[in-house]
Coordinates of C-alpha atoms and ligand atoms in Angstrom, one line a residue:
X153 CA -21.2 13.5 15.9
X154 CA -19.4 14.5 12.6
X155 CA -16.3 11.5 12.1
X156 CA -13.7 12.5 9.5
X157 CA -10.7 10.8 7.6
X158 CA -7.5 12.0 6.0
X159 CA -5.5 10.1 3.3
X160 CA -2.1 10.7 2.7
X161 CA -1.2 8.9 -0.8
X162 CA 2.5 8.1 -2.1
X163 CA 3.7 7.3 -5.6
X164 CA 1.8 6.2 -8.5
X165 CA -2.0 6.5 -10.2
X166 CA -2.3 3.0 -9.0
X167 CA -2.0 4.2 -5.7
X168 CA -4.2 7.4 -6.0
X169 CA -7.1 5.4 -7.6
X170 CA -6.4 2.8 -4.5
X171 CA -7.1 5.5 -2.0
X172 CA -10.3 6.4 -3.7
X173 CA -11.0 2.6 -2.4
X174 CA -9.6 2.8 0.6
X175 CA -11.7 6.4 0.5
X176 CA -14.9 4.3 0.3
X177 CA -14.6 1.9 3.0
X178 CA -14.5 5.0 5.4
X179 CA -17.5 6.7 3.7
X180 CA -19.1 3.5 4.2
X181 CA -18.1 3.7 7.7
X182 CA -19.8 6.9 8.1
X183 CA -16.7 9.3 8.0
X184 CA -16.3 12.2 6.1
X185 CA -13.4 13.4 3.9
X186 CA -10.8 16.5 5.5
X187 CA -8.1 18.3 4.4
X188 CA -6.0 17.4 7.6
X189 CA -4.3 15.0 10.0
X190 CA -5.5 17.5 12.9
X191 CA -9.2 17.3 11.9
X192 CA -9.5 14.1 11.3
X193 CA -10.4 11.2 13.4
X194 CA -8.8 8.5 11.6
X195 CA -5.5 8.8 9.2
X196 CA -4.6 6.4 6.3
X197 CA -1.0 6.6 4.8
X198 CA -1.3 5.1 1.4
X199 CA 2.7 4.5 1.4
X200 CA 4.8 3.3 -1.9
X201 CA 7.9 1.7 -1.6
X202 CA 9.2 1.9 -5.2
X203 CA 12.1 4.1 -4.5
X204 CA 14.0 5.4 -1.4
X205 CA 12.8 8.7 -0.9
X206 CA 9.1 7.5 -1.3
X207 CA 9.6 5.5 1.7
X208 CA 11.4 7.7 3.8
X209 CA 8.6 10.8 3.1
X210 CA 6.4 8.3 4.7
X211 CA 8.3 7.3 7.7
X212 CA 8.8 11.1 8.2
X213 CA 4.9 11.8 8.0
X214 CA 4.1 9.2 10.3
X215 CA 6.9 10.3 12.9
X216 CA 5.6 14.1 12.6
X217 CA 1.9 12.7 14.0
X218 CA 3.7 10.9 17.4
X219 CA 2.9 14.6 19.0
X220 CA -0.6 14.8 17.8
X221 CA -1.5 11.7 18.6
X222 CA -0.3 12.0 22.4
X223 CA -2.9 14.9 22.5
X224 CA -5.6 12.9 20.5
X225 CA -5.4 9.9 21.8
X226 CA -8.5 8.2 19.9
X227 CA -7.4 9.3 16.6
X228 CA -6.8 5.8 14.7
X229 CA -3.5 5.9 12.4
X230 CA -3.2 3.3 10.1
X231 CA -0.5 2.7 7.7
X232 CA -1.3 0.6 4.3
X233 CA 0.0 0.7 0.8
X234 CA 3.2 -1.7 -0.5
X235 CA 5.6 -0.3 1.8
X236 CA 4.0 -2.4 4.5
X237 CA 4.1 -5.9 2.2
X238 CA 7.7 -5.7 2.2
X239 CA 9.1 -8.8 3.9
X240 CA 10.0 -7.4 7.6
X241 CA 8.2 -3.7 7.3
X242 CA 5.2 -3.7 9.5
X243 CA 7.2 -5.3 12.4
X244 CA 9.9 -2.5 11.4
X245 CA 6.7 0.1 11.6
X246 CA 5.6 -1.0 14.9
X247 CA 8.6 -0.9 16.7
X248 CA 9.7 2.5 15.4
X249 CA 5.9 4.4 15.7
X250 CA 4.0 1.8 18.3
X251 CA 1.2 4.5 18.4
X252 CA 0.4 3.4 14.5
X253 CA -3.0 1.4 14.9
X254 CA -3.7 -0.4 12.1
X255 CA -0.8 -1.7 9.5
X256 CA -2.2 -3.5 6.4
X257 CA -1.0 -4.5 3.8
X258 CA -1.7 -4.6 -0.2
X259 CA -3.3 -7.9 -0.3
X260 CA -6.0 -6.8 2.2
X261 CA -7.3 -3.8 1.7
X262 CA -11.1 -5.0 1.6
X263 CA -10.5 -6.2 4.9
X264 CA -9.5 -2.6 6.3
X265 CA -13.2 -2.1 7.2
X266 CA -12.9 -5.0 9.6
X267 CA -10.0 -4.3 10.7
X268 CA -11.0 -0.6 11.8
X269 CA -13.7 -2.3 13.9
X270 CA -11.1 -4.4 15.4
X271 CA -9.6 -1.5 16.3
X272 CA -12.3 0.4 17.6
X273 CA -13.0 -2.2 20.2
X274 CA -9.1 -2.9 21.5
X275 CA -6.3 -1.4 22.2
X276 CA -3.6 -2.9 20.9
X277 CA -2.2 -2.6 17.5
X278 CA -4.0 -4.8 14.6
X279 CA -1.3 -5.6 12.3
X280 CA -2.7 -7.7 9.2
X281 CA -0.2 -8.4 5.8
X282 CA -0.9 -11.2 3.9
X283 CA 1.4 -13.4 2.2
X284 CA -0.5 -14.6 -0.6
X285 CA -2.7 -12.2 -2.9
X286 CA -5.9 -13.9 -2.6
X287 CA -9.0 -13.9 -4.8
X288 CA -10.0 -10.5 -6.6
X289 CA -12.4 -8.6 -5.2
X290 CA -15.2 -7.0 -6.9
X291 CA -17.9 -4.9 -5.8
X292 CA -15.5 -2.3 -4.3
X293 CA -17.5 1.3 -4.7
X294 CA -14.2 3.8 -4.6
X295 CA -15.3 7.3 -3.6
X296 CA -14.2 8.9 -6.8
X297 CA -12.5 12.3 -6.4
X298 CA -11.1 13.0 -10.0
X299 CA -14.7 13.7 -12.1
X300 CA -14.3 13.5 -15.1
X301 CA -11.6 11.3 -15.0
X302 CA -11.9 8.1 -13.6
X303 CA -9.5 5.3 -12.8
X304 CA -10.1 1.5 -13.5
X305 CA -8.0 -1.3 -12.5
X306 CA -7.8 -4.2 -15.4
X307 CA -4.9 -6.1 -13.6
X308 CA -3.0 -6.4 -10.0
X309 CA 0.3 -7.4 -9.9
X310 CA 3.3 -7.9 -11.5
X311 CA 5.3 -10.9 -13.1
X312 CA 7.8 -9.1 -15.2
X313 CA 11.0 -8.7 -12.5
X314 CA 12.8 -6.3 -13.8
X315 CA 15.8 -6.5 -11.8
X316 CA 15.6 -2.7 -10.1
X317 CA 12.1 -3.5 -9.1
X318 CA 10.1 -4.0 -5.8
X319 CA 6.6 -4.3 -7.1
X320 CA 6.1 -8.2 -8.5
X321 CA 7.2 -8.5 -4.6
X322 CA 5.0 -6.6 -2.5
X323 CA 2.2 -6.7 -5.5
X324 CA 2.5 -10.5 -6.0
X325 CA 1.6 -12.4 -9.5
X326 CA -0.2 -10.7 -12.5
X327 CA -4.3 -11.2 -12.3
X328 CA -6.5 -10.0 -14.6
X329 CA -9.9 -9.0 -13.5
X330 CA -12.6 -10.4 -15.6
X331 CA -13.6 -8.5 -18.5
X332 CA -17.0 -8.4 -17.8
X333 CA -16.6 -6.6 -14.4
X334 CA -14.2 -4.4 -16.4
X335 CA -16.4 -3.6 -19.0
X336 CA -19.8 -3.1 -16.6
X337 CA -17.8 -0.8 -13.9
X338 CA -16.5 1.6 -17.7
X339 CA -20.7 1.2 -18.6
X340 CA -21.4 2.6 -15.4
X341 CA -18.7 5.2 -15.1
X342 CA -20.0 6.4 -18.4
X343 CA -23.9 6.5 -17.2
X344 CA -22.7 8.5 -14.1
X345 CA -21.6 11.3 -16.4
X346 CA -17.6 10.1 -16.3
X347 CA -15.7 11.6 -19.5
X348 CA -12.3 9.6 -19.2
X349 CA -11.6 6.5 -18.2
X350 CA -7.8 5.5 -17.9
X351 CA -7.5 1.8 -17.6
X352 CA -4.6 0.4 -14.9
X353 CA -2.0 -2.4 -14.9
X354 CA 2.0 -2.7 -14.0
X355 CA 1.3 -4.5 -18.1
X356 CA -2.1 -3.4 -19.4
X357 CA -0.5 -5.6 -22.8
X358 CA -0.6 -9.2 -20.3
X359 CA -4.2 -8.6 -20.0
X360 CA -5.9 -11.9 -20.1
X361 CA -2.9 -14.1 -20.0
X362 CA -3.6 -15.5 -16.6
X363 CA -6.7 -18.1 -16.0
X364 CA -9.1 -15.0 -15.9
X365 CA -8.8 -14.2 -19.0
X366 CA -11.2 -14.4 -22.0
X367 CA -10.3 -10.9 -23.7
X368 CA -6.7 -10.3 -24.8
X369 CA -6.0 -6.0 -24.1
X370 CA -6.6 -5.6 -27.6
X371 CA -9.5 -7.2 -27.5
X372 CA -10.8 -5.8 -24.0
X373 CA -10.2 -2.4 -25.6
X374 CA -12.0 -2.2 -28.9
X375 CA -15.1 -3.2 -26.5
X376 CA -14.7 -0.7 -24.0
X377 CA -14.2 2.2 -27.0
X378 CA -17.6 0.5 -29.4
X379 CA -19.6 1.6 -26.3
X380 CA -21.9 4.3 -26.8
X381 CA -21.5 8.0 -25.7
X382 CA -18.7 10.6 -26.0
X383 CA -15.6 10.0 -23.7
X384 CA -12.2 9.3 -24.0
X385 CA -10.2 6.0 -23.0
X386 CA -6.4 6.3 -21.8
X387 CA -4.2 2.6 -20.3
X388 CA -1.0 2.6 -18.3
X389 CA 1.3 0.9 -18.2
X390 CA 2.2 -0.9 -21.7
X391 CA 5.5 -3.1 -21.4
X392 CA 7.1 -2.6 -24.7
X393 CA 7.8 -6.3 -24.8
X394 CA 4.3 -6.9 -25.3
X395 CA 3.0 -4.1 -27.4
X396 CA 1.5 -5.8 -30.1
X397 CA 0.8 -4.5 -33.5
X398 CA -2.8 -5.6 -32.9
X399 CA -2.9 -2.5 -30.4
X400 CA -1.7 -0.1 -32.6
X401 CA -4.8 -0.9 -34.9
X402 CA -7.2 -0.6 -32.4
X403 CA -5.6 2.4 -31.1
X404 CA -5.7 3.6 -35.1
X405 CA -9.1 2.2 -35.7
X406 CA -11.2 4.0 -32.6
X407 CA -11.3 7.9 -32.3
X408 CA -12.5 7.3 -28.5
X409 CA -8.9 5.9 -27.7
X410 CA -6.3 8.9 -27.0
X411 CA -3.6 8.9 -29.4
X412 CA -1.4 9.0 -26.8
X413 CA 1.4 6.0 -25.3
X414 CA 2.9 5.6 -21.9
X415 CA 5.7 3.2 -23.2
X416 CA 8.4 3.0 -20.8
X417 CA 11.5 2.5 -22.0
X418 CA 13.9 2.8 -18.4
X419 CA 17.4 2.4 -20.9
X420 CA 18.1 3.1 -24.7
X421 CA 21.5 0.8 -23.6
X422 CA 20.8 -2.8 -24.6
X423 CA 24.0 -3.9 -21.9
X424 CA 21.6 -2.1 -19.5
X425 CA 18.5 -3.1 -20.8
X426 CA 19.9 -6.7 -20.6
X427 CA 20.8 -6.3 -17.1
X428 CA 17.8 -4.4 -15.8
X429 CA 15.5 -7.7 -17.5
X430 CA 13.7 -5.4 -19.9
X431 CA 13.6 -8.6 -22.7
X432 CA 14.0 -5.8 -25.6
X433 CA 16.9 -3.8 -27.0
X434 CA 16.9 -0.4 -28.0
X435 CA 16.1 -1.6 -31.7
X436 CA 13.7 -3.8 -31.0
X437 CA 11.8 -0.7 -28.7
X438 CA 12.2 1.2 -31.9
X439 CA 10.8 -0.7 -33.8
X440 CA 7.4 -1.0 -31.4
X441 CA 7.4 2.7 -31.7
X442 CA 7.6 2.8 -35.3
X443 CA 4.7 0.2 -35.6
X444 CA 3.0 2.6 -33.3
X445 CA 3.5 5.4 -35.5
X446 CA 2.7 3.7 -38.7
X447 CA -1.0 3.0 -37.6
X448 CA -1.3 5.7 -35.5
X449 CA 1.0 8.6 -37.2
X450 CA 0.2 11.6 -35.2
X451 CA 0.1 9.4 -31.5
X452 CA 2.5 10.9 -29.0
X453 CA 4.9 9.3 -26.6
X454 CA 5.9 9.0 -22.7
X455 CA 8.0 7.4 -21.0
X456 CA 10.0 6.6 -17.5
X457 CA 13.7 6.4 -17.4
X458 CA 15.4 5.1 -15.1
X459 CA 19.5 6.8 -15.0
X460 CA 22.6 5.4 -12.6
X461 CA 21.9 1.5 -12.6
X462 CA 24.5 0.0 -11.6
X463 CA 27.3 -0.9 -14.4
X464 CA 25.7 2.5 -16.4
X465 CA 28.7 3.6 -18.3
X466 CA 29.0 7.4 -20.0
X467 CA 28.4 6.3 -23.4
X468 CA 25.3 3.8 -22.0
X469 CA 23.9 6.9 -20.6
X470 CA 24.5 8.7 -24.4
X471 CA 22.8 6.0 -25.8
X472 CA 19.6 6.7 -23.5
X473 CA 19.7 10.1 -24.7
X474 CA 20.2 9.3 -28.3
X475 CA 17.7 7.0 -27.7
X476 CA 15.1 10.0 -25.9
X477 CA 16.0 12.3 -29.3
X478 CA 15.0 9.6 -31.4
X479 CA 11.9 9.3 -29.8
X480 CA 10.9 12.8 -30.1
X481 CA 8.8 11.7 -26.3
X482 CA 6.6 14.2 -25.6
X483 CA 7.5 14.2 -21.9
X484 CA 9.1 11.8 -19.6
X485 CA 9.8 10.7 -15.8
X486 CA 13.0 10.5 -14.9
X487 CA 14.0 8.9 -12.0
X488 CA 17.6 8.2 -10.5
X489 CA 17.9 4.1 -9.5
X490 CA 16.9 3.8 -6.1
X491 CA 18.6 0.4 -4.3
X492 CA 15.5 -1.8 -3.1
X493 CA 16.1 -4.7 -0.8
X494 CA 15.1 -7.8 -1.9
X495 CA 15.8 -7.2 -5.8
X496 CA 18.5 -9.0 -8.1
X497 CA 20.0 -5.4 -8.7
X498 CA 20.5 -4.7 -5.1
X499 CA 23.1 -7.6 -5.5
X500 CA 24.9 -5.7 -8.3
X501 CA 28.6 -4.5 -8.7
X502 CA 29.3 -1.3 -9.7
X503 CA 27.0 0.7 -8.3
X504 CA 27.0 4.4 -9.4
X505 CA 27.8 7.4 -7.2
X506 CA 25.3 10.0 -6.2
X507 CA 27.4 12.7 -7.8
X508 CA 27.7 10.9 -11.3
X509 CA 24.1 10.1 -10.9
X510 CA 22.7 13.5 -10.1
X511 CA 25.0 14.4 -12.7
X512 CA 23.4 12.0 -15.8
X513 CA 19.6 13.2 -14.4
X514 CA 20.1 16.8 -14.6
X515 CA 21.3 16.7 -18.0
X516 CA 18.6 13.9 -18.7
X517 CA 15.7 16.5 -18.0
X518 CA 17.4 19.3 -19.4
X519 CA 16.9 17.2 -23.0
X520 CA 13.6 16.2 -21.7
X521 CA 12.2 19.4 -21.3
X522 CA 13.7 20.6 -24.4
X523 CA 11.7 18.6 -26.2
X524 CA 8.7 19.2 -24.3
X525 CA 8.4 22.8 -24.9
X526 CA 9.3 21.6 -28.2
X527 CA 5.6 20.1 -28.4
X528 CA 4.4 22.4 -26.9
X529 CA 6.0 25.4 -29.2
X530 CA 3.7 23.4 -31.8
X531 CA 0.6 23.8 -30.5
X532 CA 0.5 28.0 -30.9
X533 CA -2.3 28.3 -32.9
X534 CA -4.5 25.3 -33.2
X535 CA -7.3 24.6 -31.8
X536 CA -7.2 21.7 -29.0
X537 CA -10.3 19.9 -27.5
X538 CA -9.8 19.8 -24.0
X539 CA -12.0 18.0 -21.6
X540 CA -12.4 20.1 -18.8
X541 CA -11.5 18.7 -15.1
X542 CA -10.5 21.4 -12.7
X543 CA -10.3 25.5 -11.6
X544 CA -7.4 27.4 -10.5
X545 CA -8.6 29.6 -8.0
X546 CA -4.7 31.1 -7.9
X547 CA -4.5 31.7 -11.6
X548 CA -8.2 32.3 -12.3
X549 CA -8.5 29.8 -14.6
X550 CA -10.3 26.4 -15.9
X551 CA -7.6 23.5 -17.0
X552 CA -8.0 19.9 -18.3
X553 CA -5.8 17.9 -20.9
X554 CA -6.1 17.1 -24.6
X555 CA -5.9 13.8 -26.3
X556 CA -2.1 13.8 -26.2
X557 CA -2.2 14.5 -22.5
X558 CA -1.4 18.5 -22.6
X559 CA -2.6 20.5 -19.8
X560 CA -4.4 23.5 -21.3
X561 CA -5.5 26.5 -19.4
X562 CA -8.4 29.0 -20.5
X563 CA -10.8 31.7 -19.1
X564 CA -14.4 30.7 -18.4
X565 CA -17.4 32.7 -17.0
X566 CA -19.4 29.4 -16.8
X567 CA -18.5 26.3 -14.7
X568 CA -17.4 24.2 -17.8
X569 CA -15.9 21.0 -15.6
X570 CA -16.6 17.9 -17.1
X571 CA -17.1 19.6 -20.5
X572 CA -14.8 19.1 -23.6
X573 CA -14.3 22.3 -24.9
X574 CA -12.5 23.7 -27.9
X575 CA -9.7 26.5 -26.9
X576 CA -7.5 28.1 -29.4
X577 CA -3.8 28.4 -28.7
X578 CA -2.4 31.5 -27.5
X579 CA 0.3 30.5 -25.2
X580 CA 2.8 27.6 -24.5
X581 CA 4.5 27.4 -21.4
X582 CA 6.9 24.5 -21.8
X583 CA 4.6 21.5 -20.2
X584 CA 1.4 23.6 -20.5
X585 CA -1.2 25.8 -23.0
X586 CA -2.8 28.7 -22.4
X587 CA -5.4 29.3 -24.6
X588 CA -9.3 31.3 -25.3
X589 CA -12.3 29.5 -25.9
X590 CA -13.9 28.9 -29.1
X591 CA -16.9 30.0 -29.6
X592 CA -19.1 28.0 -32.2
Ligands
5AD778 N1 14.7 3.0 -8.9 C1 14.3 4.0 -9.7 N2 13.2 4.0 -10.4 C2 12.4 2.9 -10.4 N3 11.2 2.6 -11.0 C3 10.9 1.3 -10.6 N4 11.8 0.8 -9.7 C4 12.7 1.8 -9.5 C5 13.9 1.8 -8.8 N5 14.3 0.8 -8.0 C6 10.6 3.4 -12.0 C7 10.5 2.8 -13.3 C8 9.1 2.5 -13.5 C9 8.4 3.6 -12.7 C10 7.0 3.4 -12.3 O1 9.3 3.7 -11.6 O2 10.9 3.7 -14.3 O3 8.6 2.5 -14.8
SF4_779 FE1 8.3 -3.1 -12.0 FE2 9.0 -4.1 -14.4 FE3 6.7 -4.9 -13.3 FE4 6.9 -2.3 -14.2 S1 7.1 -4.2 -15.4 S2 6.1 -3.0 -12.2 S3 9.1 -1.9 -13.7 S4 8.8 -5.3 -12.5

């Protein structure tokens, strides 16, 4: 008989690319892949825990399968993902849904096949989180779902501690994979017919600064882009504190590397840079961008910014949008300072109101979007090579992204997926292109 699985994923790329992996241990395990909790015979929530409202969409998805799972009573739940690492959570989780079977945490994830079997043969709960983080482990064979893009991890963890943040806590110290695993899992991805490869790291820019490491990013990266055959390398995230001006020439010296940045910046206040532990003001950012943009002068830029830490005074929060004019970013997240336990900034005075908050993020992604449509406005036109990765059935239409990371839409009568192809410009809709094929 047929078994399935359905994975519900929260928050990042890290965590979509780590449900690809958890994907593969159940392929492995002979299930299948459905589009629902009420087909399937096992359910993995892939949880995130790096702000409120991730956490609680979770806990609300997990309560709303208490009625399903009284009707199918074999169904295995399991609950993974950094929401569980947090110190106190999976006891928290058990008592609240004791029909969960499996929790696990971030530090175990290759031992989820196990613990499935473990399952399968008792009845009570497994619960498994692990303090410590443990060796890496290679060999993992992630059941891709994203062709032609492909994500590859370069480092686990975190050892910046900003103050808002969770992750160097529930993701434990910075490790670098070694570059020769790195570089034979891109060689392979590139065999298999994979057309971008987006490397992953809380720091891509730390690379190789732990015991693992041989290659510095810089380094790592002009090797990945001197391999041969036609596809397109993208990394996330770069710490500006560590964006060297030995990037920006490799970024400069390899057309294969998108000329494209996700710098996050969180603050253009240097008070609230200081207090958030950034370890850069607003000038000193600037300055990393205008490196950037002297090596690399057409390379756009993204960010994350963080409004309502606490202490954020009105003219801090002009400064951040001074700060995202200057910038000219080509988009940006936004995000509103969630309170995580555990943190220095939980500990803060002065925390800001939900009104004055809501307040600063509205107008925050008014200006944000103005400038996006901005670049987009640009683009009527030219002619942009987009690498084809998907069909919208709704709107009738193929759509993939260019180098600078601008979805483009265009009208195919072939499946083109996988395919860079040239469209010329008819339309901008603020965050996306509409465009017609060119025909050579
Ligand atoms: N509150 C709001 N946003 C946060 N981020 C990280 N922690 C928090 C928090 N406690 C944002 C940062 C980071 C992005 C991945 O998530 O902007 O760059
Ligand atoms: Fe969190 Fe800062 Fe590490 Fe990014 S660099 S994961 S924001 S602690």
């Amino acid at each position: 008989m047929e078994k399935y699985y359905h994975i519900v994923t929260y928050g990042c790329q890290m965590n979509v690319h780590e449900s690809e992996k958890i994907a593969g241990i159940l392929c492995e395990l002979g299930y299948k892949n459905c589009d629902d909790a009420e087909s399937a015979d096992i359910v993995v929530f892939n949880t995130c825990c790096i702000r409120e409202n991730a956490e609680n969409h979770a806990f609300g998805n997990i309560g709303m399968l208490k009625k399903l799972k009284s009707i199918k009573k074999d169904m295995i739940i399991a609950v993974g993902g950094c929401m569980t690492q947090q110190m106190g959570k999976a006891d928290n989780l058990h008592g609240k849904f004791p029909y969960v079977d499996i929790i696990f945490g971030t530090h175990n994830l290759s031992n989820l096949k196990n613990l499935i079997l473990q399952k399968q043969k008792q009845k009570k709960s497994v619960i498994e989180i692990l303090d410590s983080e443990g060796e890496i482990v290679e060999g993992e064979q992630p059941f891709r779902t994203s062709f032609p893009n492909a994500w590859v991890n370069i480092t686990y963890g975190c050892n910046n501690f900003c103050s808002y943040c969770i992750v160097p806590y529930v993701r434990g110290r910075e490790r670098s994979r070694k570059s020769e695993n790195i570089i034979a899992e891109v060689k392979d991805l590139i065999k298999q017919g994979y057309k971008e490869i987006t490397l992953l790291g809380q720091n891509v820019n730390s690379y190789g600064n732990d015991t693992n490491g041989d290659l510095s990013f810089p380094e790592l990266l002009e090797k990945l882009a001197q391999l041969d055959g036609k596809f397109r390398l993208r990394f996330m995230t770069s710490h500006p504190k560590d964006f060297s001006e030995e990037l920006a020439k490799v970024i400069a010296k390899y057309p294969k590397i998108c000329n494209c940045v996700h710098l996050p910046v969180q603050s253009g206040s240097n008070s609230v840079l200081k207090a958030m532990n950034r370890k850069y003001t607003a000038e000193q950012y600037l300055a990393r961008v205008e490196t950037l943009k002297s090596f690399v002068p057409d390379c756009t830029i993204t960010t994350d910014i963080i409004v309502g830490f606490p202490g954020e005074t009105e003219k801090d929060f002009e400064d951040t949008v001074e700060l995202v004019k200057k910038v000219n970013y080509s988009s940006a997240f936004t995000f509103v300072y969630s309170k995580r336990k555990g943190t220095v900034a939980e500990k803060m005075e002065n925390q800001i109101d939900e009104e004055t908050s809501k307040r600063r993020i509205m107008h925050l992604i008014e200006v944000v979007n103005s400038l996006t449509r901005e670049h987009s406005k640009k683009y009527i036109g030219k002619t942009v090579e987009i690498l084809c990765e998907d069909y919208d059935a709704k709107k009738n239409l193929y759509l993939g992204r260019d180098e600078y990371g601008r979805m483009g839409y265009f009208e195919s009568e072939k499946n083109v997926i996988g395919e860079f192809i040239n469209i010329k410009v008819l339309q901008a809709n603020g965050v996306s292109l509409i465009g017609e094929i060119v025909k050579d």
